[in-house]
Coordinates of C-alpha atoms and ligand atoms in Angstrom, one line a residue:
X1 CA 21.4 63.7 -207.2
X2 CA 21.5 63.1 -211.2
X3 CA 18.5 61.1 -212.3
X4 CA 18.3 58.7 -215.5
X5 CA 16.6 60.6 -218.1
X6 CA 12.8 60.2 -217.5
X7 CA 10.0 60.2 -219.9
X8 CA 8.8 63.1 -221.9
X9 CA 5.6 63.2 -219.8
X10 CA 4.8 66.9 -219.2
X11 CA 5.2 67.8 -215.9
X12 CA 4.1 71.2 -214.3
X13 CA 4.2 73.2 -211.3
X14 CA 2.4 75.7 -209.4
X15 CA 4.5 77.3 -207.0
X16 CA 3.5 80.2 -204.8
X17 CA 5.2 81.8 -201.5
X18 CA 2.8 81.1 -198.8
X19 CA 2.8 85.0 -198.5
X20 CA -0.7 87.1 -197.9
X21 CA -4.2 86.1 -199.0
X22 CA -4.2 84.0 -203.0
X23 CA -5.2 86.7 -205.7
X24 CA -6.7 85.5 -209.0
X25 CA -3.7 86.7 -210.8
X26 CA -2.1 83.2 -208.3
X27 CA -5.2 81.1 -209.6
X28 CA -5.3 81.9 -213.0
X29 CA -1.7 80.5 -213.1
X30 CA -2.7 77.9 -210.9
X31 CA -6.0 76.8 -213.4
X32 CA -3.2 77.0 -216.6
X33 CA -0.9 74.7 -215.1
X34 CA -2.8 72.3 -214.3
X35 CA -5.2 72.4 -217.7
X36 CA -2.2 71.8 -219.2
X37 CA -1.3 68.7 -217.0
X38 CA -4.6 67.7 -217.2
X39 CA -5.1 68.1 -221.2
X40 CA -1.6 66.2 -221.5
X41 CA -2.2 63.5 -219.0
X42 CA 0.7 64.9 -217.0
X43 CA 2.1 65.8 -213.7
X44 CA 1.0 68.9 -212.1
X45 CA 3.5 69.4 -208.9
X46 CA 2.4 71.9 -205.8
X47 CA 5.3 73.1 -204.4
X48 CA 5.4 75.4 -201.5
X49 CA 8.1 78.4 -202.2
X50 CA 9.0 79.5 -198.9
X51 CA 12.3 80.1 -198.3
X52 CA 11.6 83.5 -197.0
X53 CA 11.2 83.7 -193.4
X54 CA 10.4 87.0 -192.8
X55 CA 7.3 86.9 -195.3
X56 CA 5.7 83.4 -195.5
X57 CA 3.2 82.5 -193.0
X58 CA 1.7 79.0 -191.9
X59 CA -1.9 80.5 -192.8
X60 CA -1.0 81.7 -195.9
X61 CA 0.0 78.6 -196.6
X62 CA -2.8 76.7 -195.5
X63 CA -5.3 79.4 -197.4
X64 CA -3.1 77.7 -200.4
X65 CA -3.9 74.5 -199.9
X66 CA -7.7 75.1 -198.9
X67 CA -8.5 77.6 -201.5
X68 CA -7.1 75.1 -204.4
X69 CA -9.2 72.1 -202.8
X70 CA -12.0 74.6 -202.6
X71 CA -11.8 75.6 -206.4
X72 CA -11.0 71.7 -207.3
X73 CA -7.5 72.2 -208.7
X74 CA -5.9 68.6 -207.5
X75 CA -2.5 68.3 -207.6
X76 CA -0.3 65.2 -208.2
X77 CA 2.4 65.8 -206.0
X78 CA 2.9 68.1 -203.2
X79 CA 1.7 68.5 -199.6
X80 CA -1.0 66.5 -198.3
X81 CA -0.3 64.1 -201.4
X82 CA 3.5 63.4 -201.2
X83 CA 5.1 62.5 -204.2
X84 CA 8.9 61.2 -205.6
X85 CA 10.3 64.3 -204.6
X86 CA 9.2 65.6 -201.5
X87 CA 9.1 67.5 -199.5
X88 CA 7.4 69.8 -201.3
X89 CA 8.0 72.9 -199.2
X90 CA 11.1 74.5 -199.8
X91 CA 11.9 75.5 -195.9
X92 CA 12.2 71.4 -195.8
X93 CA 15.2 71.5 -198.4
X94 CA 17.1 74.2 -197.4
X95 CA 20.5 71.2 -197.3
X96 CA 19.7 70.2 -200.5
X97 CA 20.3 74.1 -201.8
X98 CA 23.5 74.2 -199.8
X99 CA 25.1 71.7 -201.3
X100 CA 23.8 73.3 -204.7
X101 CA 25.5 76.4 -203.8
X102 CA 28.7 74.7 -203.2
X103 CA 28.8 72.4 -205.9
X104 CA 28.6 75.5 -208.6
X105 CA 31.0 77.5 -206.5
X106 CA 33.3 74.3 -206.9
X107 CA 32.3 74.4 -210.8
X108 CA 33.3 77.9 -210.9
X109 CA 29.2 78.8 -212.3
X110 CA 29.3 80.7 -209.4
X111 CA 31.7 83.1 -207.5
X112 CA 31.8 84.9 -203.3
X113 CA 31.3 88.6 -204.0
X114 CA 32.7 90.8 -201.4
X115 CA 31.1 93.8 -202.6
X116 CA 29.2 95.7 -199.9
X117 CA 25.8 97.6 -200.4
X118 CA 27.1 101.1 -200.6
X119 CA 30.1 99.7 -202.9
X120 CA 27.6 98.5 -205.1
X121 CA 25.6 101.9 -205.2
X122 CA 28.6 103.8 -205.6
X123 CA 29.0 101.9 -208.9
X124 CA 25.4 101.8 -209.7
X125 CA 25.7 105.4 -210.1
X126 CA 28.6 105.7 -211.5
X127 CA 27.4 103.5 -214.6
X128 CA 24.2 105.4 -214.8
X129 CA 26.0 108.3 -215.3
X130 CA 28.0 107.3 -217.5
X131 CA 25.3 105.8 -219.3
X132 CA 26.6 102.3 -219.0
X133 CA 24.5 99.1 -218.2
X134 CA 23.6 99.6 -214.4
X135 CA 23.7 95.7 -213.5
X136 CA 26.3 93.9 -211.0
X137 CA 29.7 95.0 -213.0
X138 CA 31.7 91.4 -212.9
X139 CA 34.4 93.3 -209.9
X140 CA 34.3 89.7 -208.2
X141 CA 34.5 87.3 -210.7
X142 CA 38.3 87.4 -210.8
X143 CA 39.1 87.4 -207.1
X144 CA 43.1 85.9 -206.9
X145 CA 43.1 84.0 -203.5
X146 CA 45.5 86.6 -202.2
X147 CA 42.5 89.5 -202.9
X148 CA 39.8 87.2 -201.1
X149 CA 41.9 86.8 -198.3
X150 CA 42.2 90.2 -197.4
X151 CA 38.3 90.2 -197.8
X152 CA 38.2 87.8 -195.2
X153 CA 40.5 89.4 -192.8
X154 CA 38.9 92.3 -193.5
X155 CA 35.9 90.7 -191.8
X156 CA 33.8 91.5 -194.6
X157 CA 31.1 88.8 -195.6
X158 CA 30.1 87.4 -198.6
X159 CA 27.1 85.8 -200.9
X160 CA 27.3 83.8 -203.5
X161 CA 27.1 85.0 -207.0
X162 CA 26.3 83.2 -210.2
X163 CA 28.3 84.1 -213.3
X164 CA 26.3 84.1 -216.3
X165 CA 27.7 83.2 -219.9
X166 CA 29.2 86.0 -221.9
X167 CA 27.0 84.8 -224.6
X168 CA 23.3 85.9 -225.6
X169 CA 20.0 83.8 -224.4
X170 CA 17.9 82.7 -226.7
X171 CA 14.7 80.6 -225.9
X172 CA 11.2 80.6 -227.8
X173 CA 8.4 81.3 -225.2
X174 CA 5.7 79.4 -225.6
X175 CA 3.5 82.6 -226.1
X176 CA 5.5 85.1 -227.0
X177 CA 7.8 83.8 -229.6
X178 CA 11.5 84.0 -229.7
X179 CA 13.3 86.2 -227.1
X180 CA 17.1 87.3 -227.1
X181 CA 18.5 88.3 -223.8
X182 CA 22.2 90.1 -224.3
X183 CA 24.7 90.2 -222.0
X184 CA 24.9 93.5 -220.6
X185 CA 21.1 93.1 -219.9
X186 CA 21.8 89.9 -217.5
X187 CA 24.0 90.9 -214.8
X188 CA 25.7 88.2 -212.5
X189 CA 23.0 88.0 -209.7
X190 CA 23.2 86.6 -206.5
X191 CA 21.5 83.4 -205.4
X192 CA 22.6 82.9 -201.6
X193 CA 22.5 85.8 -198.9
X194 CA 25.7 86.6 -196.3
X195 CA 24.0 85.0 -194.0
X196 CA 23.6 81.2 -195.9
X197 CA 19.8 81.6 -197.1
X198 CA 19.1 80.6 -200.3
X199 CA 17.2 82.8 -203.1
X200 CA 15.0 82.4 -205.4
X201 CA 17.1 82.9 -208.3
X202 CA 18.3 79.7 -207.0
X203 CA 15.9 77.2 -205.6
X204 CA 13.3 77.9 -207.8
X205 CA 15.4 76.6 -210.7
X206 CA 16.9 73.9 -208.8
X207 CA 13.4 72.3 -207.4
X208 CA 12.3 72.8 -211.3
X209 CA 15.8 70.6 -212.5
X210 CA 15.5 68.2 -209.5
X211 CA 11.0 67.4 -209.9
X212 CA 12.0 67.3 -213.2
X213 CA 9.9 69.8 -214.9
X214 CA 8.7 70.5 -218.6
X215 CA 7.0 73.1 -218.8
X216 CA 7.2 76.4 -216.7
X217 CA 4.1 78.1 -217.5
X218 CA 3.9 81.3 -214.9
X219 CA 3.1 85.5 -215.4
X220 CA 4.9 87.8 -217.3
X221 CA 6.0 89.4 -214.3
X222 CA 8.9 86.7 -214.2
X223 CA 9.8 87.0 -217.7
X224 CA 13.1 88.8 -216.5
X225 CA 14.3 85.8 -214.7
X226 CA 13.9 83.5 -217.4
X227 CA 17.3 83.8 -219.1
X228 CA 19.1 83.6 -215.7
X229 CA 17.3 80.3 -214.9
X230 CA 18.4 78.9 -218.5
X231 CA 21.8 79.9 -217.3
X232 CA 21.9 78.2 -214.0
X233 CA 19.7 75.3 -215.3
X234 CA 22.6 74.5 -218.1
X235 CA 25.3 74.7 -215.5
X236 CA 23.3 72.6 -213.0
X237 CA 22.7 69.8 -216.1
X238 CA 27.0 70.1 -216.2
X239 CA 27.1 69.3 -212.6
X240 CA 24.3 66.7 -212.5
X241 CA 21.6 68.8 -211.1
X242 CA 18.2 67.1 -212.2
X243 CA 18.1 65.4 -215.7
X244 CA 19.9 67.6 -217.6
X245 CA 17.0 69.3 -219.6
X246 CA 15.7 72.3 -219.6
X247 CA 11.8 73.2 -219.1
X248 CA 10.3 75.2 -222.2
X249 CA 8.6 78.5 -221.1
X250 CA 5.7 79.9 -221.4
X251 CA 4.3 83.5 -220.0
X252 CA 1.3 84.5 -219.0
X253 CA -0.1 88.1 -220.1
X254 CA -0.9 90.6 -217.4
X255 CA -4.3 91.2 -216.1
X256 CA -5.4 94.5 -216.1
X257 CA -7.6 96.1 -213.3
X258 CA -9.3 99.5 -213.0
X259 CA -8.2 102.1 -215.0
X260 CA -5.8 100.1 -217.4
X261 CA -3.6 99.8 -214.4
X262 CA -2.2 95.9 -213.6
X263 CA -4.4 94.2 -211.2
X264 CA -2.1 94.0 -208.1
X265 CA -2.3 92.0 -205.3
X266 CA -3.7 94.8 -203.1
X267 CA -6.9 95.5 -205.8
X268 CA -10.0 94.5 -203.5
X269 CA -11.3 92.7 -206.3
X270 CA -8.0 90.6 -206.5
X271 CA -8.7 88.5 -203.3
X272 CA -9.8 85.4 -203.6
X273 CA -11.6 85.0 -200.5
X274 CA -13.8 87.9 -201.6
X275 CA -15.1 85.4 -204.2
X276 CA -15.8 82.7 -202.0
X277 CA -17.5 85.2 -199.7
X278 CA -19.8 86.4 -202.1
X279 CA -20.6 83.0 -203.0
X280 CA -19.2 82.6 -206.4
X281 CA -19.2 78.9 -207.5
X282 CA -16.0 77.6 -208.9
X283 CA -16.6 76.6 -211.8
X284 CA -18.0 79.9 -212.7
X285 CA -14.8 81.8 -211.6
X286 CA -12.6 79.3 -213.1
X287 CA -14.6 79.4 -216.4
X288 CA -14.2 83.5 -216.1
X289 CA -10.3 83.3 -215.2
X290 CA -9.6 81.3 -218.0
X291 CA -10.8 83.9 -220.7
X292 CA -7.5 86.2 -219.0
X293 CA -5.3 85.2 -221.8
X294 CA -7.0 82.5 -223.4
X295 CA -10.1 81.4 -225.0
X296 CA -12.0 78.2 -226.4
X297 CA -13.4 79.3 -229.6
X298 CA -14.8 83.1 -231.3
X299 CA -17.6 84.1 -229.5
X300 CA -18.2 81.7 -226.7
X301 CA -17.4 82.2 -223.2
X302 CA -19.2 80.0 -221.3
X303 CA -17.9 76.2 -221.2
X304 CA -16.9 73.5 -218.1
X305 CA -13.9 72.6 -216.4
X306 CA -13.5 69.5 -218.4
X307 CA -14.2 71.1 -222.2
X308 CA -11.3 73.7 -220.8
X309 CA -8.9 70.9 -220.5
X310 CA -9.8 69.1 -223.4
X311 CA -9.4 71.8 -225.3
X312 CA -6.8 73.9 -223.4
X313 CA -3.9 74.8 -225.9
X314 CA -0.7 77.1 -224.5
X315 CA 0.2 78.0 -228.0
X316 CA -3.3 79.5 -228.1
X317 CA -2.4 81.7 -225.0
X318 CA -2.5 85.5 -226.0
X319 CA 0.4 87.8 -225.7
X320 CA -1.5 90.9 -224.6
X321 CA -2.6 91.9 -221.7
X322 CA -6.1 90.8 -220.1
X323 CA -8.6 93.0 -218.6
X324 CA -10.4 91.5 -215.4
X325 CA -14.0 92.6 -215.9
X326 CA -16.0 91.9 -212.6
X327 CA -19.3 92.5 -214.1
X328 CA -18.2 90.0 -216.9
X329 CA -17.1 87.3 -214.1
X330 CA -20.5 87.7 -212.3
X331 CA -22.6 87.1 -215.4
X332 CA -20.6 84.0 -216.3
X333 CA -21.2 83.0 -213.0
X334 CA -24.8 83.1 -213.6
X335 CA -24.8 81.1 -216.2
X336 CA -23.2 78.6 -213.9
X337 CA -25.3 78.6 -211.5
X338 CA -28.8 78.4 -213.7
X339 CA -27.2 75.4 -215.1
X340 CA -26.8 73.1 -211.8
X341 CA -29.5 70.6 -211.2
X342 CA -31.5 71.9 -208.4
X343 CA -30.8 69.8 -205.5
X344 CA -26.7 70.6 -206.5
X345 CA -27.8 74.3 -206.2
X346 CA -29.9 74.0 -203.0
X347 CA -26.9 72.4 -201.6
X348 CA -24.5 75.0 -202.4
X349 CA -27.0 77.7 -200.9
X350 CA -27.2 75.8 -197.8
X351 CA -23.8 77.5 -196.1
X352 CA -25.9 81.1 -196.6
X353 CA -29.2 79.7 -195.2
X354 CA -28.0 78.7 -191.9
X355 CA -25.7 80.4 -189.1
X356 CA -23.5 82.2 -188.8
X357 CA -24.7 83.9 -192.5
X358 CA -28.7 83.4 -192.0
X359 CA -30.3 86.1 -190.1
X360 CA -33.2 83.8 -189.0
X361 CA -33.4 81.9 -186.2
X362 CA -31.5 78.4 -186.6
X363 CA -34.8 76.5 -186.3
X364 CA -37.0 79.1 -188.4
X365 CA -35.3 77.8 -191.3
X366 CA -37.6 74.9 -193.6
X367 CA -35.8 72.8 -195.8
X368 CA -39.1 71.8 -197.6
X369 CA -40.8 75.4 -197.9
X370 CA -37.0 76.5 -199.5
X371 CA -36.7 73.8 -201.9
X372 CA -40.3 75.0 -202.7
X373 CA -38.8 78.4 -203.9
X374 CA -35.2 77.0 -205.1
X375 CA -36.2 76.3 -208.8
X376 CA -37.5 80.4 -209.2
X377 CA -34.2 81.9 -207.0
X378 CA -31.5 79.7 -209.0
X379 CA -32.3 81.9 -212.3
X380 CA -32.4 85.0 -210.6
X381 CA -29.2 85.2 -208.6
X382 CA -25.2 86.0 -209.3
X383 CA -23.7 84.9 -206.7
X384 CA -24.9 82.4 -203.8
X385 CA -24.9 84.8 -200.9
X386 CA -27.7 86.7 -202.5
X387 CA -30.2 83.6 -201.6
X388 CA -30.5 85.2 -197.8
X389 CA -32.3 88.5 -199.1
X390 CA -34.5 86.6 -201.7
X391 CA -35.7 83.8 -199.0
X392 CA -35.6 86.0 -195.7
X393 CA -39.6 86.8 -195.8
X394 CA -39.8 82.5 -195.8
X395 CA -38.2 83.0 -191.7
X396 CA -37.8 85.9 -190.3
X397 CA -41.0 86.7 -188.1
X398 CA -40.7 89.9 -189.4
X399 CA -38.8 91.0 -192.1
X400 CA -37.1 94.5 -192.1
X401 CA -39.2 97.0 -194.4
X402 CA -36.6 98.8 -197.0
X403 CA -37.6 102.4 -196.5
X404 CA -37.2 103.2 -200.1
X405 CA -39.3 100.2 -201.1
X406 CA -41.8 101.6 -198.7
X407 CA -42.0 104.8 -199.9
X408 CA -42.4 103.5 -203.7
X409 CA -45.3 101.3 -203.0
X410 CA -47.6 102.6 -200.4
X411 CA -48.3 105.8 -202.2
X412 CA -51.9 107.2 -201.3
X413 CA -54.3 104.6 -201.9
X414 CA -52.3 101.8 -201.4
X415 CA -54.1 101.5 -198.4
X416 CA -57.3 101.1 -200.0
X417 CA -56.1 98.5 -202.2
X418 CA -54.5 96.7 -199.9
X419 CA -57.8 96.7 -197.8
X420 CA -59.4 94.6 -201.0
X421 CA -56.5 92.5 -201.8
X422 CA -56.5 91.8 -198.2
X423 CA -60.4 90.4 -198.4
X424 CA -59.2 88.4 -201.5
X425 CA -56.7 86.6 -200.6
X426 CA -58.7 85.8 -197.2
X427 CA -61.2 84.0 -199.5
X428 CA -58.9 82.5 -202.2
X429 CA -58.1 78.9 -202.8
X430 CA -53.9 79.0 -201.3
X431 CA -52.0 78.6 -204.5
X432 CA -50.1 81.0 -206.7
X433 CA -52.4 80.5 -209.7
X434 CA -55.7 82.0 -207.6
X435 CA -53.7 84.3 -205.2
X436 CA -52.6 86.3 -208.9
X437 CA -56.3 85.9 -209.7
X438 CA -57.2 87.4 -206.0
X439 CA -54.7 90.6 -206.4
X440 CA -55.7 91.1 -210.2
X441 CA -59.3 91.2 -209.0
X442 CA -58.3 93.9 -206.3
X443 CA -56.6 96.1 -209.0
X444 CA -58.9 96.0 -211.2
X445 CA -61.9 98.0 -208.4
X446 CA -58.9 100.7 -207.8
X447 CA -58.3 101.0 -212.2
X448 CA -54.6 99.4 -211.0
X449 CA -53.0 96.9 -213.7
X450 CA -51.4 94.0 -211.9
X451 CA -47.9 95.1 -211.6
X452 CA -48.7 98.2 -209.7
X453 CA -51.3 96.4 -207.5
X454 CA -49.2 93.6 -206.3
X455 CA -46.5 96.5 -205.1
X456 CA -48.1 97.1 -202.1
X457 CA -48.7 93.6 -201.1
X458 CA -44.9 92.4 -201.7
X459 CA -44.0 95.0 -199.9
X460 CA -46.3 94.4 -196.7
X461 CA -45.2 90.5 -197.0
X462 CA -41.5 91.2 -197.7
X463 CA -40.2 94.6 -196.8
X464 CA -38.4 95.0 -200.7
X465 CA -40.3 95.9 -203.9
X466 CA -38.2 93.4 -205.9
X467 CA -38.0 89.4 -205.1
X468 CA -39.1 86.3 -206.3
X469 CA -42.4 85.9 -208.1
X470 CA -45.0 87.4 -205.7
X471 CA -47.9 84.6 -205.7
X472 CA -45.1 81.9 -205.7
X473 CA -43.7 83.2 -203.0
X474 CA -47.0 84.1 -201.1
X475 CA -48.2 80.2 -202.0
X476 CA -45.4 79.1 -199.8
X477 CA -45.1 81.5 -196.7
X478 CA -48.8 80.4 -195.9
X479 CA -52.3 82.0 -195.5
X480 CA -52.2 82.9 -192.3
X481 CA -49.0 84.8 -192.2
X482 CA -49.6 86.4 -195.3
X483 CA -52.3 88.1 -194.2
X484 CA -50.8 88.9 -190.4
X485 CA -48.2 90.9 -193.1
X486 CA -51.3 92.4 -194.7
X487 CA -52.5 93.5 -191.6
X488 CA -49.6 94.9 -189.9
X489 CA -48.9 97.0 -192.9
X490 CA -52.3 98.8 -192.9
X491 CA -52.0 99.4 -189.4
X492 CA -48.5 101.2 -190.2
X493 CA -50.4 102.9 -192.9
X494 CA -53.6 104.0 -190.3
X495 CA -50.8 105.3 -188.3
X496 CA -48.4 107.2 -190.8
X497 CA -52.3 109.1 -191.9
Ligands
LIG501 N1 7.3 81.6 -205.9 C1 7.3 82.3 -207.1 C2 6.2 83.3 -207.0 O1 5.3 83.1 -206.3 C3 7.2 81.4 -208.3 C4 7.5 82.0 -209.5 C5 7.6 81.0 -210.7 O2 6.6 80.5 -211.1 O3 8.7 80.8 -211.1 O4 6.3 84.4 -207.7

């Protein structure tokens, strides 16, 4: 299993359990890792951590896989791409951990503890009340053959412990500076169950020692394991585990959600999918995640993919914890998305103008007459799924009237207006430019400035007070069903009288 020493390449990996839906907290370590591998022409590895039965699932797993491709984080090695050290998914190695296991029992870097649950509480509490450290207490570590034999014919069962030095850790995190871990604060913990399945304490380190890895860039949340995995990493380099050096750390600061409380898994505005849903574009949520912990320069917030990895930096990762600000994410993604050349944009609006999103009919929907309108909606919108609202009037035969809207614009009088802007636009030459002309003209017999004539006619054309310009948008729905709108409005009004 020992490998000749490689090169210093950096190599990094992303390594979720395929549990639940992926959380941005999960891509924001995803996006660092492989920044870094990107910035240092290295390695990033996917590997898929689930050794846990009970709590992995194949879709989670795939909703990995698709949600990376979807947000264009490649990876080097891994599933789908392979690699010199597959398989990547941990359930496919679970004989290369069992021979781990026994090789460090051999070693004596780990120990069989024989100590049941309610043994182990009974101490816990002891210690506590003592005021001693509350961590596994060492009672194993000396077993004479004699005493584990009378475990064994005791029937009890066992799992396998690893002994950790009597020394301190020290190791400088690559954000945070040098950290000291004493003794009593790193207990003996164990890495493989009673019943033969490995933990994570264990073949998380191991896969890192056998794919080689440099760097272990991951969330603060996993700071506590660090000195154990130093621990096991040294013993698995004196029993040939992997090439015998140990990765340098570096982690990543909380993020904050509401209320100053951390963003957890279960935060609606954690999900990924929710992101996709709402149409935000990658590059705009990438760009947003990024500024959780780190930034490209003083007072800029807005940059691409590729300046984030040529400038990308882990020393210039901050310590302190990050707020996740949606409002912040959705006006960087609106830069994003008023920067994409136009056909790019009309492309990425097509999944919301057609089925199962688009409320028209399949074959209402005009390619042309929308690429007419594209240009004025790209620098109006947040997110992509608001294009169905702004382009609706275009092909729906009859667009739902927003009650509110209603109620703002046909105040009394409106009718009247309407009734002029009606004979206007009848006569006027069918482009935005005369149409304005048209309504302005109508305004000006009922003493109305442009804004508040032209309410009344959006809202007989497209049910809403606000939308894309008005004589743009008029230009394109057509003459004829313009004024059909018209029409049917003031007979709504003659009615409601
Ligand atoms: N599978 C672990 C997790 O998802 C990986 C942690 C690590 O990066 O070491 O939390």
């Amino acid at each position: 299993m020992a490998s000749a020493p490689s090169s210093s390449a950096v190599r990094v990996r992303f390594c979720p359990s395929p549990t639940g839906n992926p959380h941005v907290g999960l891509v924001r370590t995803a996006l660092f890792n492989w920044a870094f591998a990107r910035h240092h022409g290295g390695t990033l590895v996917f590997r898929i951590e689930d050794t846990d039965a009970a709590r992995d699932s194949e879709e989670s797993y795939r909703q990995l896989l698709d949600s990376l491709r979807w947000l264009g984080l490649d990876w080097d090695e891994g599933p789908e791409v392979g690699g010199p050290h597959a398989p990547y998914r941990q359930s496919q190695r679970m004989d290369l951990y069992a021979d781990v296991a026994a090789r460090l029992l051999d070693a004596g870097h780990a120990y069989r503890c024989w100590c049941t649950a309610e043994e182990l509480e009974a101490r816990r509490d002891a210690a506590r009340a003592a005021g001693r450290p509350s961590g596994y207490d060492g009672l194993c570590r000396t077993l004479t053959p004699e005493q584990t034999a009378a475990h064994e014919a005791e029937g009890r069962t066992s799992i396998v412990r690893f002994r950790m030095p009597d020394e301190p850790i020290t190791f400088t995190d690559l954000v945070r500076g040098e950290l000291t871990f004493t003794p009593e604060n790193v207990p003996d913990f164990g890495i493989v169950r009673a019943n033969g399945a490995p933990l994570y304490t264990l073949v998380n380190p191991v896969d890192d020692a056998l794919m080689e890895i440099t760097h272990v860039l991951r969330g603060e949340d996993l700071l506590s394991s660090t000195p154990r995995q130093i621990a096991l990493y040294r013993a698995l380099a004196e029993i040939g585990v992997g090439n015998g050096s140990i990765p340098r750390f570096g982690h990543l600061p909380y993020v904050m959600g509401e209320g100053n409380k951390k963003l957890s898994k279960r935060d609606p505005q954690s999900s990924l999918n929710l992101y996709r849903e709402r149409g935000f574009l990658p590059q705009g949520l990438l760009n947003y995640l990024s500024l959780l912990g780190w930034s490209i320069a003083e007072d800029r917030d807005i940059f691409s993919l590729d300046e984030m990895v040529s400038a990308f930096e882990i020393d210039a990762v901050n310590a302190n914890p990050a707020r996740f600000d949606l409002k912040k994410c959705e006006a960087i993604n609106a830069v994003h998305l008023r920067a994409m050349p136009v056909a790019d944009f009309v492309a990425a609006c097509e999944p919301w103008l057609t089925a199962p999103h688009a409320p028209w009919r399949p074959e209402a929907f005009d390619r042309a007459a929308f690429e007419e309108l594209a240009p004025l909606a790209q620098t109006r919108l947040t997110v992509l799924s608001e294009i169905t609202d702004n382009v609706d009037f275009l092909f729906l035969d009859e667009p739902a009237t927003d009650e509110a809207s209603w109620a703002k614009a046909m105040k009394p009088g409106a009718d009247a207006l309407l009734r002029t802007a009606r004979a206007g636009l009848a006569e006027a030459e069918w482009n935005a430019e005369a149409l304005k002309a048209a309504v302005l003209a109508a305004g000006e017999q009922h003493g109305l400035k442009l804004g508040k004539a032209q309410a009344p006619v959006r809202v007989a054309v497209t049910g809403r007070t606000v939308g894309l310009p008005l004589f743009e948008s008029l230009e394109v729905l057509g003459r004829e069903r313009t004024l059909a709108r018209v029409d049917s409005a003031l007979k709504t009004l003659e009615q409601q009288a």
